[in-house]
Amino acid sequence: DLAFLKEVILTLHPGWDRYLTRQQLDSLFEGALQRVEKPLRRADFFIELSSVTAALQCGHTFPSFFNQNGLNELALFEGKRYLPMQTKVIGHRMFVNAYAGTDGALLPGDEVLSLQGVPVGEVLQRVRTLIKADAGNVYKRQAELNVFGVPIPESFDVYQALLYPPQDGQYNLLVKRGNGKTSAVSVAAMDRQSRSSRLLPADFGWWEKRMLNDSTVYLRLSTFDGFALPFDGAKWLQQAFADIKKSGATVL
């Protein structure tokens, strides 16, 4: 598989040599070959492939989360394997934006210090090395560490669950509360659909348009990922700006 991947990259990829020399590419695959000499779990091989393609620094080259066959999808992405929360990463720190559980174990603003006994900074750095992005775009890689909680796969979700999976259906966290105290917390892993239904209910305001006053309109877009929206984003924007034009607003 690795030999075939290398052949495809050399033959078809238009930019493999933009950031790598041929010697560096050869070395990349030699290292991967050494690591797959022993049997690997499907998840471990997926991580290995992701590491190889991330080195190409091409935002459209990665083992896709979206077009795998049934067995891969089931083994790598489906089921109760995800953290039950929406998160925001700032630097090397992870904060809880919203919690999908019903037990009140986590609150918005809680900082996650460790995950499955591993410091969060180490988890974030490990996942960051696998994320696809063009060139040295550190901002894209950083943004992909956030978890919004949409039903479709998200980069941090996928890689984190493969690298640091739940144990007996649970994630063991060390969190820092708003009052500065730390607590050990266990939370149940969730599937994406169940988590999304709690974090983003049917009446969730993905995008919002409202008048602040007679001349000022406020437009809030919670995401620019149009494919993640449960409605036609282009039509929504067309109607929104038609309404804005009719309103006579001069400030957006």
mmCIF file of C-alpha atoms in Angstrom:
data_model
loop_
_atom_site.group_PDB
_atom_site.id
_atom_site.type_symbol
_atom_site.label_atom_id
_atom_site.label_comp_id
_atom_site.label_asym_id
_atom_site.label_seq_id
_atom_site.Cartn_x
_atom_site.Cartn_y
_atom_site.Cartn_z
ATOM 1 C CA ASP A 1 0.000 0.000 0.000
ATOM 2 C CA LEU A 2 2.787 2.438 0.864
ATOM 3 C CA ALA A 3 4.656 1.623 -2.334
ATOM 4 C CA PHE A 4 1.499 2.246 -4.341
ATOM 5 C CA LEU A 5 0.852 5.524 -2.500
ATOM 6 C CA LYS A 6 4.375 6.705 -3.237
ATOM 7 C CA GLU A 7 3.993 5.835 -6.926
ATOM 8 C CA VAL A 8 0.698 7.726 -7.113
ATOM 9 C CA ILE A 9 2.194 10.793 -5.446
ATOM 10 C CA LEU A 10 5.217 10.844 -7.742
ATOM 11 C CA THR A 11 3.116 10.250 -10.856
ATOM 12 C CA LEU A 12 -0.036 12.283 -10.261
ATOM 13 C CA HIS A 13 0.427 14.808 -7.468
ATOM 14 C CA PRO A 14 1.206 18.199 -9.045
ATOM 15 C CA GLY A 15 2.914 19.666 -5.984
ATOM 16 C CA TRP A 16 4.660 16.899 -4.077
ATOM 17 C CA ASP A 17 8.047 18.561 -4.659
ATOM 18 C CA ARG A 18 6.933 22.043 -3.660
ATOM 19 C CA TYR A 19 8.075 21.599 -0.059
ATOM 20 C CA LEU A 20 9.980 18.291 -0.208
ATOM 21 C CA THR A 21 13.024 17.166 -2.144
ATOM 22 C CA ARG A 22 13.031 13.684 -3.670
ATOM 23 C CA GLN A 23 15.488 12.631 -0.976
ATOM 24 C CA GLN A 24 13.147 13.858 1.751
ATOM 25 C CA LEU A 25 10.196 12.063 0.162
ATOM 26 C CA ASP A 26 12.215 8.832 -0.053
ATOM 27 C CA SER A 27 13.211 9.210 3.590
ATOM 28 C CA LEU A 28 9.589 9.850 4.573
ATOM 29 C CA PHE A 29 8.447 6.579 3.032
ATOM 30 C CA GLU A 30 11.456 4.630 4.315
ATOM 31 C CA GLY A 31 10.518 5.649 7.848
ATOM 32 C CA ALA A 32 6.900 4.667 7.271
ATOM 33 C CA LEU A 33 7.942 1.281 5.874
ATOM 34 C CA GLN A 34 9.999 0.575 8.982
ATOM 35 C CA ARG A 35 7.029 1.392 11.218
ATOM 36 C CA VAL A 36 4.690 -0.960 9.356
ATOM 37 C CA GLU A 37 7.024 -3.971 9.426
ATOM 38 C CA LYS A 38 5.021 -5.314 12.365
ATOM 39 C CA PRO A 39 1.239 -5.842 12.253
ATOM 40 C CA LEU A 40 -0.784 -2.682 12.833
ATOM 41 C CA ARG A 41 -4.356 -1.976 13.799
ATOM 42 C CA ARG A 42 -6.389 -0.355 11.057
ATOM 43 C CA ALA A 43 -6.444 2.833 13.127
ATOM 44 C CA ASP A 44 -2.653 2.873 13.444
ATOM 45 C CA PHE A 45 -2.180 2.505 9.692
ATOM 46 C CA PHE A 46 -4.646 5.326 9.075
ATOM 47 C CA ILE A 47 -2.561 7.507 11.406
ATOM 48 C CA GLU A 48 0.616 6.477 9.570
ATOM 49 C CA LEU A 49 -0.890 7.434 6.199
ATOM 50 C CA SER A 50 -2.085 10.743 7.631
ATOM 51 C CA SER A 51 1.415 11.496 8.900
ATOM 52 C CA VAL A 52 2.915 10.819 5.474
ATOM 53 C CA THR A 53 0.418 12.944 3.549
ATOM 54 C CA ALA A 54 0.568 15.811 6.071
ATOM 55 C CA ALA A 55 4.279 16.145 5.256
ATOM 56 C CA LEU A 56 3.344 17.090 1.677
ATOM 57 C CA GLN A 57 1.776 20.292 3.078
ATOM 58 C CA CYS A 58 -1.156 20.109 0.688
ATOM 59 C CA GLY A 59 -4.568 20.935 2.089
ATOM 60 C CA HIS A 60 -6.310 18.554 -0.320
ATOM 61 C CA THR A 61 -4.139 15.482 0.221
ATOM 62 C CA PHE A 62 -5.082 13.244 3.138
ATOM 63 C CA PRO A 63 -6.753 9.903 3.903
ATOM 64 C CA SER A 64 -10.293 11.199 3.682
ATOM 65 C CA PHE A 65 -12.846 10.975 6.480
ATOM 66 C CA PHE A 66 -15.648 11.300 3.938
ATOM 67 C CA ASN A 67 -15.333 8.576 1.304
ATOM 68 C CA GLN A 68 -14.157 5.418 3.049
ATOM 69 C CA ASN A 69 -15.837 2.067 2.458
ATOM 70 C CA GLY A 70 -18.164 0.528 5.018
ATOM 71 C CA LEU A 71 -15.526 -1.389 6.969
ATOM 72 C CA ASN A 72 -13.139 1.543 7.242
ATOM 73 C CA GLU A 73 -15.918 3.915 8.180
ATOM 74 C CA LEU A 74 -17.187 1.559 10.860
ATOM 75 C CA ALA A 75 -13.747 0.795 12.299
ATOM 76 C CA LEU A 76 -12.332 4.324 12.176
ATOM 77 C CA PHE A 77 -15.140 6.849 12.542
ATOM 78 C CA GLU A 78 -18.429 5.423 13.755
ATOM 79 C CA GLY A 79 -19.795 4.618 17.185
ATOM 80 C CA LYS A 80 -19.407 6.084 20.654
ATOM 81 C CA ARG A 81 -15.817 7.273 20.453
ATOM 82 C CA TYR A 82 -15.927 11.077 20.685
ATOM 83 C CA LEU A 83 -15.516 13.592 23.478
ATOM 84 C CA PRO A 84 -18.997 14.789 24.521
ATOM 85 C CA MET A 85 -18.306 18.475 24.147
ATOM 86 C CA GLN A 86 -17.664 21.451 21.931
ATOM 87 C CA THR A 87 -14.180 22.843 22.486
ATOM 88 C CA LYS A 88 -12.076 25.911 21.788
ATOM 89 C CA VAL A 89 -8.299 25.690 21.585
ATOM 90 C CA ILE A 90 -6.231 28.759 22.451
ATOM 91 C CA GLY A 91 -2.525 28.203 21.969
ATOM 92 C CA HIS A 92 -1.766 24.906 23.689
ATOM 93 C CA ARG A 93 -4.841 25.032 25.931
ATOM 94 C CA MET A 94 -8.278 23.493 25.463
ATOM 95 C CA PHE A 95 -11.488 24.939 26.883
ATOM 96 C CA VAL A 96 -15.029 23.583 27.054
ATOM 97 C CA ASN A 97 -17.501 25.693 25.072
ATOM 98 C CA ALA A 98 -20.478 23.415 25.661
ATOM 99 C CA TYR A 99 -21.097 19.993 27.198
ATOM 100 C CA ALA A 100 -23.378 17.416 25.594
ATOM 101 C CA GLY A 101 -23.743 15.263 28.694
ATOM 102 C CA THR A 102 -26.681 15.536 31.067
ATOM 103 C CA ASP A 103 -24.810 15.003 34.339
ATOM 104 C CA GLY A 104 -23.274 18.482 34.675
ATOM 105 C CA ALA A 105 -19.771 17.025 34.830
ATOM 106 C CA LEU A 106 -18.367 19.841 32.667
ATOM 107 C CA LEU A 107 -19.228 23.511 32.417
ATOM 108 C CA PRO A 108 -18.512 26.135 29.743
ATOM 109 C CA GLY A 109 -15.160 27.702 30.539
ATOM 110 C CA ASP A 110 -13.647 24.606 32.131
ATOM 111 C CA GLU A 111 -10.088 24.013 30.926
ATOM 112 C CA VAL A 112 -9.112 20.457 30.054
ATOM 113 C CA LEU A 113 -5.616 19.845 31.439
ATOM 114 C CA SER A 114 -5.201 16.172 30.518
ATOM 115 C CA LEU A 115 -7.003 13.553 28.471
ATOM 116 C CA GLN A 116 -6.615 9.849 29.225
ATOM 117 C CA GLY A 117 -3.698 10.801 31.457
ATOM 118 C CA VAL A 118 -1.868 12.673 28.677
ATOM 119 C CA PRO A 119 -1.288 16.444 29.028
ATOM 120 C CA VAL A 120 -3.553 18.315 26.624
ATOM 121 C CA GLY A 121 -0.629 20.251 25.138
ATOM 122 C CA GLU A 122 0.941 16.937 24.113
ATOM 123 C CA VAL A 123 -2.348 15.699 22.643
ATOM 124 C CA LEU A 124 -2.801 18.883 20.625
ATOM 125 C CA GLN A 125 0.749 18.810 19.302
ATOM 126 C CA ARG A 126 0.439 15.157 18.249
ATOM 127 C CA VAL A 127 -2.802 15.790 16.403
ATOM 128 C CA ARG A 128 -1.459 18.992 14.844
ATOM 129 C CA THR A 129 1.237 16.994 13.012
ATOM 130 C CA LEU A 130 -1.479 14.988 11.208
ATOM 131 C CA ILE A 131 -3.705 17.841 10.051
ATOM 132 C CA LYS A 132 -3.735 18.745 6.375
ATOM 133 C CA ALA A 133 -2.978 22.322 5.392
ATOM 134 C CA ASP A 134 -1.273 24.228 2.586
ATOM 135 C CA ALA A 135 2.367 25.111 3.249
ATOM 136 C CA GLY A 136 3.237 26.324 6.737
ATOM 137 C CA ASN A 137 -0.293 27.500 7.504
ATOM 138 C CA VAL A 138 -0.177 27.226 11.288
ATOM 139 C CA TYR A 139 -3.503 29.061 11.593
ATOM 140 C CA LYS A 140 -5.366 26.430 9.553
ATOM 141 C CA ARG A 141 -3.853 23.637 11.616
ATOM 142 C CA GLN A 142 -4.694 25.473 14.818
ATOM 143 C CA ALA A 143 -8.301 26.060 13.734
ATOM 144 C CA GLU A 144 -8.720 22.358 12.936
ATOM 145 C CA LEU A 145 -8.005 21.576 16.606
ATOM 146 C CA ASN A 146 -11.356 23.078 17.597
ATOM 147 C CA VAL A 147 -14.426 20.870 17.827
ATOM 148 C CA PHE A 148 -17.708 22.449 16.777
ATOM 149 C CA GLY A 149 -19.772 19.293 17.185
ATOM 150 C CA VAL A 150 -21.332 19.019 13.728
ATOM 151 C CA PRO A 151 -22.530 15.584 12.528
ATOM 152 C CA ILE A 152 -19.739 15.266 9.935
ATOM 153 C CA PRO A 153 -16.190 14.237 10.944
ATOM 154 C CA GLU A 154 -13.863 16.944 12.262
ATOM 155 C CA SER A 155 -10.071 16.623 12.177
ATOM 156 C CA PHE A 156 -9.301 16.783 15.897
ATOM 157 C CA ASP A 157 -12.202 14.484 16.701
ATOM 158 C CA VAL A 158 -11.036 11.806 14.287
ATOM 159 C CA TYR A 159 -7.347 11.795 15.161
ATOM 160 C CA GLN A 160 -7.809 12.242 18.904
ATOM 161 C CA ALA A 161 -10.228 9.308 19.110
ATOM 162 C CA LEU A 162 -7.815 7.075 17.185
ATOM 163 C CA LEU A 163 -4.740 8.103 19.195
ATOM 164 C CA TYR A 164 -6.318 8.414 22.657
ATOM 165 C CA PRO A 165 -9.532 6.370 22.514
ATOM 166 C CA PRO A 166 -12.089 6.010 25.304
ATOM 167 C CA GLN A 167 -11.526 3.219 27.814
ATOM 168 C CA ASP A 168 -14.622 1.190 28.653
ATOM 169 C CA GLY A 169 -16.652 3.911 26.976
ATOM 170 C CA GLN A 170 -15.219 6.670 29.160
ATOM 171 C CA TYR A 171 -12.845 9.595 28.830
ATOM 172 C CA ASN A 172 -10.851 10.422 31.932
ATOM 173 C CA LEU A 173 -10.130 14.135 32.144
ATOM 174 C CA LEU A 174 -8.363 16.475 34.503
ATOM 175 C CA VAL A 175 -10.088 19.844 34.358
ATOM 176 C CA LYS A 176 -9.490 23.257 35.862
ATOM 177 C CA ARG A 177 -12.650 25.000 37.000
ATOM 178 C CA GLY A 178 -13.467 28.671 36.828
ATOM 179 C CA ASN A 179 -12.553 29.023 40.510
ATOM 180 C CA GLY A 180 -9.059 27.675 39.815
ATOM 181 C CA LYS A 181 -9.608 24.273 41.425
ATOM 182 C CA THR A 182 -8.797 21.067 39.526
ATOM 183 C CA SER A 183 -11.027 18.017 39.335
ATOM 184 C CA ALA A 184 -10.720 14.522 37.896
ATOM 185 C CA VAL A 185 -13.768 13.869 35.728
ATOM 186 C CA SER A 186 -14.982 10.836 33.776
ATOM 187 C CA VAL A 187 -17.394 11.457 30.909
ATOM 188 C CA ALA A 188 -19.081 9.009 28.577
ATOM 189 C CA ALA A 189 -17.945 8.980 24.949
ATOM 190 C CA MET A 190 -20.634 9.766 22.380
ATOM 191 C CA ASP A 191 -21.309 9.198 18.704
ATOM 192 C CA ARG A 192 -21.275 12.291 16.497
ATOM 193 C CA GLN A 193 -24.987 12.310 15.729
ATOM 194 C CA SER A 194 -26.112 12.119 19.361
ATOM 195 C CA ARG A 195 -23.614 14.759 20.410
ATOM 196 C CA SER A 196 -24.646 17.067 17.583
ATOM 197 C CA SER A 197 -28.344 16.760 18.433
ATOM 198 C CA ARG A 198 -27.592 18.000 21.958
ATOM 199 C CA LEU A 199 -25.053 20.681 21.098
ATOM 200 C CA LEU A 200 -26.816 21.914 17.953
ATOM 201 C CA PRO A 201 -30.579 21.364 18.267
ATOM 202 C CA ALA A 202 -32.940 21.915 15.369
ATOM 203 C CA ASP A 203 -33.529 25.548 16.348
ATOM 204 C CA PHE A 204 -29.809 26.314 16.703
ATOM 205 C CA GLY A 205 -28.976 29.667 15.110
ATOM 206 C CA TRP A 206 -26.215 28.672 12.720
ATOM 207 C CA TRP A 207 -26.410 32.027 10.959
ATOM 208 C CA GLU A 208 -28.269 35.074 12.218
ATOM 209 C CA LYS A 209 -29.361 38.420 10.779
ATOM 210 C CA ARG A 210 -30.960 41.196 12.826
ATOM 211 C CA MET A 211 -31.144 44.977 12.942
ATOM 212 C CA LEU A 212 -29.296 46.678 15.791
ATOM 213 C CA ASN A 213 -30.889 50.011 14.912
ATOM 214 C CA ASP A 214 -32.395 51.705 11.846
ATOM 215 C CA SER A 215 -29.048 51.949 10.047
ATOM 216 C CA THR A 216 -27.045 48.983 11.377
ATOM 217 C CA VAL A 217 -27.544 45.320 10.546
ATOM 218 C CA TYR A 218 -25.809 42.532 12.457
ATOM 219 C CA LEU A 219 -24.854 39.360 10.564
ATOM 220 C CA ARG A 220 -23.390 36.397 12.470
ATOM 221 C CA LEU A 221 -21.998 33.336 10.696
ATOM 222 C CA SER A 222 -21.086 30.613 13.180
ATOM 223 C CA THR A 223 -19.195 28.673 10.507
ATOM 224 C CA PHE A 224 -17.927 29.204 6.967
ATOM 225 C CA ASP A 225 -18.064 25.451 6.254
ATOM 226 C CA GLY A 226 -21.057 25.469 3.957
ATOM 227 C CA PHE A 227 -21.147 21.685 3.727
ATOM 228 C CA ALA A 228 -21.737 21.512 7.487
ATOM 229 C CA LEU A 229 -24.919 23.596 7.339
ATOM 230 C CA PRO A 230 -28.323 21.861 7.475
ATOM 231 C CA PHE A 231 -29.668 24.403 4.948
ATOM 232 C CA ASP A 232 -28.673 26.044 1.658
ATOM 233 C CA GLY A 233 -26.145 28.680 2.748
ATOM 234 C CA ALA A 234 -25.982 30.406 -0.627
ATOM 235 C CA LYS A 235 -29.756 30.942 -0.740
ATOM 236 C CA TRP A 236 -29.751 32.161 2.879
ATOM 237 C CA LEU A 237 -27.101 34.779 2.095
ATOM 238 C CA GLN A 238 -28.866 35.901 -1.081
ATOM 239 C CA GLN A 239 -32.092 36.458 0.835
ATOM 240 C CA ALA A 240 -30.261 38.089 3.763
ATOM 241 C CA PHE A 241 -28.572 40.680 1.562
ATOM 242 C CA ALA A 242 -31.747 41.304 -0.374
ATOM 243 C CA ASP A 243 -33.437 42.058 2.948
ATOM 244 C CA ILE A 244 -30.521 44.263 4.019
ATOM 245 C CA LYS A 245 -30.768 46.258 0.802
ATOM 246 C CA LYS A 246 -34.500 46.799 1.319
ATOM 247 C CA SER A 247 -33.936 47.858 4.938
ATOM 248 C CA GLY A 248 -31.800 50.829 3.906
ATOM 249 C CA ALA A 249 -29.112 49.871 6.413
ATOM 250 C CA THR A 250 -25.793 51.623 5.816
ATOM 251 C CA VAL A 251 -23.639 49.759 8.351
ATOM 252 C CA LEU A 252 -22.956 46.002 8.432
#
